[in-house]
mmCIF file of C-alpha atoms in Angstrom:
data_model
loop_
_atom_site.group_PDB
_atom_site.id
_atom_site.type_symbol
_atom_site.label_atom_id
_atom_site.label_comp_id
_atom_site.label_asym_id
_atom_site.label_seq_id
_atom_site.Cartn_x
_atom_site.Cartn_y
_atom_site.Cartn_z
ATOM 1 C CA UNK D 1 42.792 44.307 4.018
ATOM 2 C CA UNK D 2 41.522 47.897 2.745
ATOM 3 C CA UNK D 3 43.939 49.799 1.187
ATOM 4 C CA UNK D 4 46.934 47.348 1.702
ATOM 5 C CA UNK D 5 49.163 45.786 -1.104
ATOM 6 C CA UNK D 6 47.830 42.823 -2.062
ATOM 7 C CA UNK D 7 49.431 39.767 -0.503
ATOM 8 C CA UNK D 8 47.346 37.333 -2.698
ATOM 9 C CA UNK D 9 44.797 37.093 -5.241
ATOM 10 C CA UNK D 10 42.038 34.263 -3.301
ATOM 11 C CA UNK D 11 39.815 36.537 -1.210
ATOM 12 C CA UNK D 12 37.461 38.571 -3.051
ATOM 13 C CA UNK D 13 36.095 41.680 -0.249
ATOM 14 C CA UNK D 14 32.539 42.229 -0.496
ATOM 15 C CA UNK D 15 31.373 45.784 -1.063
ATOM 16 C CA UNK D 16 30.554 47.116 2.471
ATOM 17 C CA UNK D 17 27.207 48.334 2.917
ATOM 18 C CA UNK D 18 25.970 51.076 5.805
ATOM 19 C CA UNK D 19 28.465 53.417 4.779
ATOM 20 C CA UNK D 20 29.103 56.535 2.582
ATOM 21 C CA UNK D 21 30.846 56.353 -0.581
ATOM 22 C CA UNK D 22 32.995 59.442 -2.190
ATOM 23 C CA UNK D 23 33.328 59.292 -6.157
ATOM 24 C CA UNK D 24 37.660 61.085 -6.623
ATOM 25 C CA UNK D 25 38.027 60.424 -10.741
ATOM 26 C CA UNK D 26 38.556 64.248 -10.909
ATOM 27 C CA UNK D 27 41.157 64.418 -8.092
ATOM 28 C CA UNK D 28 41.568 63.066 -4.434
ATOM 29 C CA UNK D 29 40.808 64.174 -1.452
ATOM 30 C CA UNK D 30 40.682 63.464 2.157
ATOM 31 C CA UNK D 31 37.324 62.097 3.405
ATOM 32 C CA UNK D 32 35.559 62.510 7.029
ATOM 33 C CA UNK D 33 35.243 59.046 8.590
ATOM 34 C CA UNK D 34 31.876 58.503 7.682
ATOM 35 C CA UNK D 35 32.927 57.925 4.149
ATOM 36 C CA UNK D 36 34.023 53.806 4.527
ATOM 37 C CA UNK D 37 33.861 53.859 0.219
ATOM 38 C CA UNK D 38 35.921 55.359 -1.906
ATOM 39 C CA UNK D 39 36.443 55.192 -5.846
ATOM 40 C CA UNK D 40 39.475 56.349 -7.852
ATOM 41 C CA UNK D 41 40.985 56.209 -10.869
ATOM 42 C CA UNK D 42 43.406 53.649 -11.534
ATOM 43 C CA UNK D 43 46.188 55.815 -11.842
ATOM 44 C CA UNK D 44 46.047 57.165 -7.708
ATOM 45 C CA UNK D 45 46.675 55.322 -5.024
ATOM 46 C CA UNK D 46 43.547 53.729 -2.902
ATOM 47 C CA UNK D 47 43.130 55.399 0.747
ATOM 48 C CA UNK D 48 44.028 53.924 3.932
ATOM 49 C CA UNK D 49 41.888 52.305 5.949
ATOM 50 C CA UNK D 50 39.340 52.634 3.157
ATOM 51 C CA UNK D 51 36.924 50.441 0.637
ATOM 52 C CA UNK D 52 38.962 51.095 -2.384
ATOM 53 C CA UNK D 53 37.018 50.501 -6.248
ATOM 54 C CA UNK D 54 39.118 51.195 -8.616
ATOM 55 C CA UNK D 55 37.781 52.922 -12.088
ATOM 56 C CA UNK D 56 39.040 51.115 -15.265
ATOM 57 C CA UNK D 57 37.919 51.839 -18.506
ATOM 58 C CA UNK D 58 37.030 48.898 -20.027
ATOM 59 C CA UNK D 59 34.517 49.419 -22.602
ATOM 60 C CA UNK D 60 35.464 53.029 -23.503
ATOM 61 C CA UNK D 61 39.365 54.877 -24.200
ATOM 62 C CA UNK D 62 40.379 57.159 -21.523
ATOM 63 C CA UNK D 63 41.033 60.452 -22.843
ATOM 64 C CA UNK D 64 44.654 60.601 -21.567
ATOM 65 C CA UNK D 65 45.217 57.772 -23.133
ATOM 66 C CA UNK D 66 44.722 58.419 -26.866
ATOM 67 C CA UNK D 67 48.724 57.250 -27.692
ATOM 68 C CA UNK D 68 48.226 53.936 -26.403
ATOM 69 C CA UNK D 69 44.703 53.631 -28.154
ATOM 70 C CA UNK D 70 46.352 55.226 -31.427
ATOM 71 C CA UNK D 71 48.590 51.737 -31.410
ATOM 72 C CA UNK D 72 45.645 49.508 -30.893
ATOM 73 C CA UNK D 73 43.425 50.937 -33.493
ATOM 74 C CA UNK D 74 42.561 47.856 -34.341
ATOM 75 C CA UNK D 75 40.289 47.286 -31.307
ATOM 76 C CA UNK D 76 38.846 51.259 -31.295
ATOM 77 C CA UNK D 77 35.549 50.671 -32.984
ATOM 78 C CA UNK D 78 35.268 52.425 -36.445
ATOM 79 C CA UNK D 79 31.852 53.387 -38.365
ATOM 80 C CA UNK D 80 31.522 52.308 -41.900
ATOM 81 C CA UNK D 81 33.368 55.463 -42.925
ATOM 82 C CA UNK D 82 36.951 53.891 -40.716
ATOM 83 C CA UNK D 83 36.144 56.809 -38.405
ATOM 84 C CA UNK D 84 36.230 56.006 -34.702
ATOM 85 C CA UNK D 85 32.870 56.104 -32.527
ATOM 86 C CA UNK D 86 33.251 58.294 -29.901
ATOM 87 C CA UNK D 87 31.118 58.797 -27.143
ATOM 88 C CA UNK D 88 31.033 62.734 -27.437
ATOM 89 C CA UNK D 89 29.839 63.472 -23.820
ATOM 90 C CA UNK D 90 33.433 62.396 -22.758
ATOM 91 C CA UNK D 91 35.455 62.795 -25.060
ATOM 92 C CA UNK D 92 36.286 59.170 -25.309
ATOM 93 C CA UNK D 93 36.270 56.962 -28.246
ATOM 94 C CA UNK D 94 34.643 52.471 -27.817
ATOM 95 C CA UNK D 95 36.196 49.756 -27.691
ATOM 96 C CA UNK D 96 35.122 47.249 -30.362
ATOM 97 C CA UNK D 97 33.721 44.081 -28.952
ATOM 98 C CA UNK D 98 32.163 42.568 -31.797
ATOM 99 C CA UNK D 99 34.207 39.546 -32.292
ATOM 100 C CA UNK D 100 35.291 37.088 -29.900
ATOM 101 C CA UNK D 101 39.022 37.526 -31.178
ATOM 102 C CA UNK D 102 38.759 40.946 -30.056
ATOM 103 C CA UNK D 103 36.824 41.118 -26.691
ATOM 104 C CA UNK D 104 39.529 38.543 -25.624
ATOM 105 C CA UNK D 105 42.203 40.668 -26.850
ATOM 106 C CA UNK D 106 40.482 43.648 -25.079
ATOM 107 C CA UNK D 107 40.518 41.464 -21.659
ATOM 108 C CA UNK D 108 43.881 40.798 -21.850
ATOM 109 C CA UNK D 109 44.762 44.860 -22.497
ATOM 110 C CA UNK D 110 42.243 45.080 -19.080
ATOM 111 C CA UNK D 111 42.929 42.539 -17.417
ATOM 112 C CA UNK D 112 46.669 43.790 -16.883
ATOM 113 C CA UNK D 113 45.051 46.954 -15.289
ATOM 114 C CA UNK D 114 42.917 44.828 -13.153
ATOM 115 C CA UNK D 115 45.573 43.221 -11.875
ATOM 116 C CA UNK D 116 47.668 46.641 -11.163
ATOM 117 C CA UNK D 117 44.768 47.593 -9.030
ATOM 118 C CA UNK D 118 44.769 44.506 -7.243
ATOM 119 C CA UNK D 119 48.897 44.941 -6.574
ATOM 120 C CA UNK D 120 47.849 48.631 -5.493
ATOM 121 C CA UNK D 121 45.503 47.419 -2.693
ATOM 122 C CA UNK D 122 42.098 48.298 -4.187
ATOM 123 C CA UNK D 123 39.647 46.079 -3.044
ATOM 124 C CA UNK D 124 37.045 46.431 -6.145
ATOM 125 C CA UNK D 125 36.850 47.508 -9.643
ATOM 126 C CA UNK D 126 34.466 49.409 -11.482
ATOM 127 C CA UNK D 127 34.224 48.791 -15.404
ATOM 128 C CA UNK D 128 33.526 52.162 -17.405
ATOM 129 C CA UNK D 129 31.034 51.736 -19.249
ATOM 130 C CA UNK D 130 28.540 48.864 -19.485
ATOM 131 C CA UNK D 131 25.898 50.650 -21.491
ATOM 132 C CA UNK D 132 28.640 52.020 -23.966
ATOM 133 C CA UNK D 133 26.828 49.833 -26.726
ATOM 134 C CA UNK D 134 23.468 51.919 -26.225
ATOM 135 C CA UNK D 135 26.163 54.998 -27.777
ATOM 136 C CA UNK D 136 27.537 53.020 -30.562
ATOM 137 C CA UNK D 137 25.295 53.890 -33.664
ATOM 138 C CA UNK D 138 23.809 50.361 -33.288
ATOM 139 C CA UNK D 139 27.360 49.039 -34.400
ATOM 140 C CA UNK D 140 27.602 46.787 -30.926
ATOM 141 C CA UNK D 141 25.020 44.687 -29.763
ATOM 142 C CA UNK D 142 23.863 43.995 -25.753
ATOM 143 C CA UNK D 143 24.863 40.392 -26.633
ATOM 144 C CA UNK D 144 28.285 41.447 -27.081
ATOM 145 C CA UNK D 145 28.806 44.321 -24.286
ATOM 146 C CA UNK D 146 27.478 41.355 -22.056
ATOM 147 C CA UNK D 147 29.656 38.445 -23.408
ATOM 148 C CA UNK D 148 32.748 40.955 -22.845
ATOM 149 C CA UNK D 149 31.736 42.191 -19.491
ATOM 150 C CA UNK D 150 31.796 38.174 -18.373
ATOM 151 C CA UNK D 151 35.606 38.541 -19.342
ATOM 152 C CA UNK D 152 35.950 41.094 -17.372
ATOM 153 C CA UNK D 153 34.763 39.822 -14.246
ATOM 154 C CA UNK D 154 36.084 36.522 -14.448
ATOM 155 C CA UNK D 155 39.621 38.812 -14.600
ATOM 156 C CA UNK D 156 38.594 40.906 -11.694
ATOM 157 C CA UNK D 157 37.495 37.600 -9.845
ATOM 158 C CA UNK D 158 40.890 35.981 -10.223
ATOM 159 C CA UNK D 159 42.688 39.253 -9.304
ATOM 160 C CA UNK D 160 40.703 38.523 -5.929
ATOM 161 C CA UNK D 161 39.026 41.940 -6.765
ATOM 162 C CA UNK D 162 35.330 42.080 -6.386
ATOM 163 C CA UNK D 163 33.921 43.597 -9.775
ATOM 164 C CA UNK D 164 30.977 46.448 -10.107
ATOM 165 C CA UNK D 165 28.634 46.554 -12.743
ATOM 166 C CA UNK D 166 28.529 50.522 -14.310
ATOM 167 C CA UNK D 167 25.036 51.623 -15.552
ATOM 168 C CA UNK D 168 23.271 49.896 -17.718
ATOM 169 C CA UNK D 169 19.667 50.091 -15.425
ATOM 170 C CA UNK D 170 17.476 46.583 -15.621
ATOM 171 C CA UNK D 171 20.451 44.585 -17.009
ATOM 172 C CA UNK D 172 20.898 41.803 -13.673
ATOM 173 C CA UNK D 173 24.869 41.973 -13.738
ATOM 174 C CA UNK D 174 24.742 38.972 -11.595
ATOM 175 C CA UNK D 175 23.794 36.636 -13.939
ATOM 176 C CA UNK D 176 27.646 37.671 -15.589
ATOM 177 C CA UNK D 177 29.061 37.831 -11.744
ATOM 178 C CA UNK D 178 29.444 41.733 -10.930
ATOM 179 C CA UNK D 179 29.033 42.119 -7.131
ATOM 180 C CA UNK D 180 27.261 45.239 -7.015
ATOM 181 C CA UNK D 181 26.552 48.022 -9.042
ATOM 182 C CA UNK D 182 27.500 51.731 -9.631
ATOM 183 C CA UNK D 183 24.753 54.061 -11.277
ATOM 184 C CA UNK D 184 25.372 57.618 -11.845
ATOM 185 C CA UNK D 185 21.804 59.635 -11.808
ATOM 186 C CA UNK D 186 19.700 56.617 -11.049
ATOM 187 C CA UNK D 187 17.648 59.222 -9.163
ATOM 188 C CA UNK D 188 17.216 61.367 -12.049
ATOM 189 C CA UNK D 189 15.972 58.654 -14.206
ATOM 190 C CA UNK D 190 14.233 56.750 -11.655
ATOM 191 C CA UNK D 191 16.129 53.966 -11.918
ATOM 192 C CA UNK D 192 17.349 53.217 -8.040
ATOM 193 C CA UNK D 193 15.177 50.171 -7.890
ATOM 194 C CA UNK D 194 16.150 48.718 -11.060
ATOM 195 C CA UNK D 195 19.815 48.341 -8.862
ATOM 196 C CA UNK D 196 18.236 47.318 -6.030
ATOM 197 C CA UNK D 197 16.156 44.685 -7.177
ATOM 198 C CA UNK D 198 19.471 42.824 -8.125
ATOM 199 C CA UNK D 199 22.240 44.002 -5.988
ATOM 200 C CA UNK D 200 19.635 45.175 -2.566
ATOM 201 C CA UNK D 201 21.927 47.590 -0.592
ATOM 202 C CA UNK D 202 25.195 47.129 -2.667
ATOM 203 C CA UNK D 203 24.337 50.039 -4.684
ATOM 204 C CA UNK D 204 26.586 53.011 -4.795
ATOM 205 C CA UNK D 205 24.412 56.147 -6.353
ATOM 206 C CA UNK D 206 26.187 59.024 -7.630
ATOM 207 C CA UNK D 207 24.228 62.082 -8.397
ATOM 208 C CA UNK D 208 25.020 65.525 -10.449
ATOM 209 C CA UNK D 209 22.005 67.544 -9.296
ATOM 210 C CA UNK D 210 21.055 68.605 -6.253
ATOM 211 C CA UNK D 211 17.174 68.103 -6.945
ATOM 212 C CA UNK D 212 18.063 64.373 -8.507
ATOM 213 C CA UNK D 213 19.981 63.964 -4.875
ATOM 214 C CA UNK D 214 17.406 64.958 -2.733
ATOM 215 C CA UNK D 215 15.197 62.237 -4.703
ATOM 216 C CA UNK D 216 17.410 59.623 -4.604
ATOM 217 C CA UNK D 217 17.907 60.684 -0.548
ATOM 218 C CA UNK D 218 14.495 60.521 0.079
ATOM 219 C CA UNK D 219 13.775 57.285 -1.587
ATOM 220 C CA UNK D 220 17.075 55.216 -0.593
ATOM 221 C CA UNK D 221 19.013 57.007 1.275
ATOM 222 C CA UNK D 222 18.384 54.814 4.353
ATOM 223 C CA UNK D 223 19.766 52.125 2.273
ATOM 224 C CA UNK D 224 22.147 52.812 0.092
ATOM 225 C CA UNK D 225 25.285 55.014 -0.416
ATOM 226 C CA UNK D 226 24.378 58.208 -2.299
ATOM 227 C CA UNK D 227 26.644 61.066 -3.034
ATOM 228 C CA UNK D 228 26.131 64.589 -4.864
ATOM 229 C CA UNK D 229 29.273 65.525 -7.485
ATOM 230 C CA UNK D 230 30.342 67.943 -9.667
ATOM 231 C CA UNK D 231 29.839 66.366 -12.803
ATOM 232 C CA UNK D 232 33.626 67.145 -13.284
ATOM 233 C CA UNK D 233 34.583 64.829 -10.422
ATOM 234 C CA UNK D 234 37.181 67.666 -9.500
ATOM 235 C CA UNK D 235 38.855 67.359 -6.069
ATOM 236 C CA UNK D 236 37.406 70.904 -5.040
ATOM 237 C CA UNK D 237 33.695 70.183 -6.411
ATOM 238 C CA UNK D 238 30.699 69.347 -4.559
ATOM 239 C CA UNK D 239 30.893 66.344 -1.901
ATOM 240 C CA UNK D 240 27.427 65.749 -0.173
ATOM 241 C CA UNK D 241 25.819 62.982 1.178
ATOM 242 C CA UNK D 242 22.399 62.236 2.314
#
């Protein structure tokens, strides 16, 4: 049932593997048929006849989204100076997950966006961004990114949505439930087997630079879905695939 309204919430669609995988946050566009995986923001509509992920933010703010986050200070996570942590590369401030009070408050904010993907006929969800905590100033712990991202996925899991695990390289996202994983620059890192050792071919590898994509082509190509972006993610950017 790709791309169709969601009748019910019972089935969760496995991540399809042999196929080519196009990464839209920036803006959609059309994809040649080869391309059986596509992820978008929550905010467009999934593609026909496609495997549809849906990007949430669920450990970070979105930056169009700073009124809604401005009424929910509360669960923005503020240094010792009540100044909010942002992660500067994006523009986009975390989510505080150090209590249990708040990571289930936090699920239930998600959790309705979850399910709005599941009503829109995605088939997955992606959770922006597991390794958040790494950015935080030491202010979150892995213990508590994990305990939160279990939340997550049990929401995804009842939305019949299957649930993708974003970064965090050597963490085994199975043992919280995610049903594959989404790395961005695994090749440049060297961190493609990391995913693989946990999640074999359900791996979806998004590169920035075309020397990083070649890598990763060379290496896993065969296996996995690999694609080469703009790091802006606009409609018009780079789409290449191995």
């Amino acid at each position: 049932m790709l791309g169709a309204p969601a009748a019910s919430y019972a089935t969760v669609e496995p991540l399809p593997v042999g196929t080519d995988v196009d990464y839209q946050l920036g803006g959609v566009k059309a994809m040649p048929a080869h391309v059986g995986i596509i992820v978008r923001d929550r905010h467009a509509a999934p593609a026909a006849g496609r495997y549809n992920v849906c990007y949430v933010n669920g450990f970070q703010t979105q930056e169009s989204e700073q009124a809604f986050w401005d009424r929910h200070q509360a669960l923005v996570l503020h240094d010792a100076d009540g100044q909010p942590v942002e992660d500067a590369a994006w523009n986009e401030f975390l989510l505080d997950l150090r209590t249990p009070d708040k990571r289930a408050a936090l699920s239930k904010i998600v959790g309705r966006w979850i399910r709005g993907c599941a009503d829109d006929g995605f088939d997955a969800v992606e959770f922006d961004n597991l390794d958040s905590f790494t950015r935080s100033h030491g202010l979150l712990k892995r213990t508590q990114a994990i305990a939160y991202a279990r939340l997550l996925v049990t929401r995804a899991h009842d939305s019949g949505l299957a649930a993708g695990q974003k970064n965090l390289a050597g963490f085994d996202g199975t043992t919280v439930g995610y049903d594959f994983a989404v790395s961005e620059e695994c090749g440049r890192y060297h961190e493609c087997a990391s995913y693989t050792r946990h999640y074999g071919r359900r791996v979806l590898a998004i590169e920035y630079r075309r020397q990083d994509f070649r890598w990763t082509c060379d290496r896993f190509g065969a296996r996995l879905a690999v694609v080469l972006r703009n790091r802006a993610l606009s409609a018009g950017g780079v789409h290449a695939w191995c």
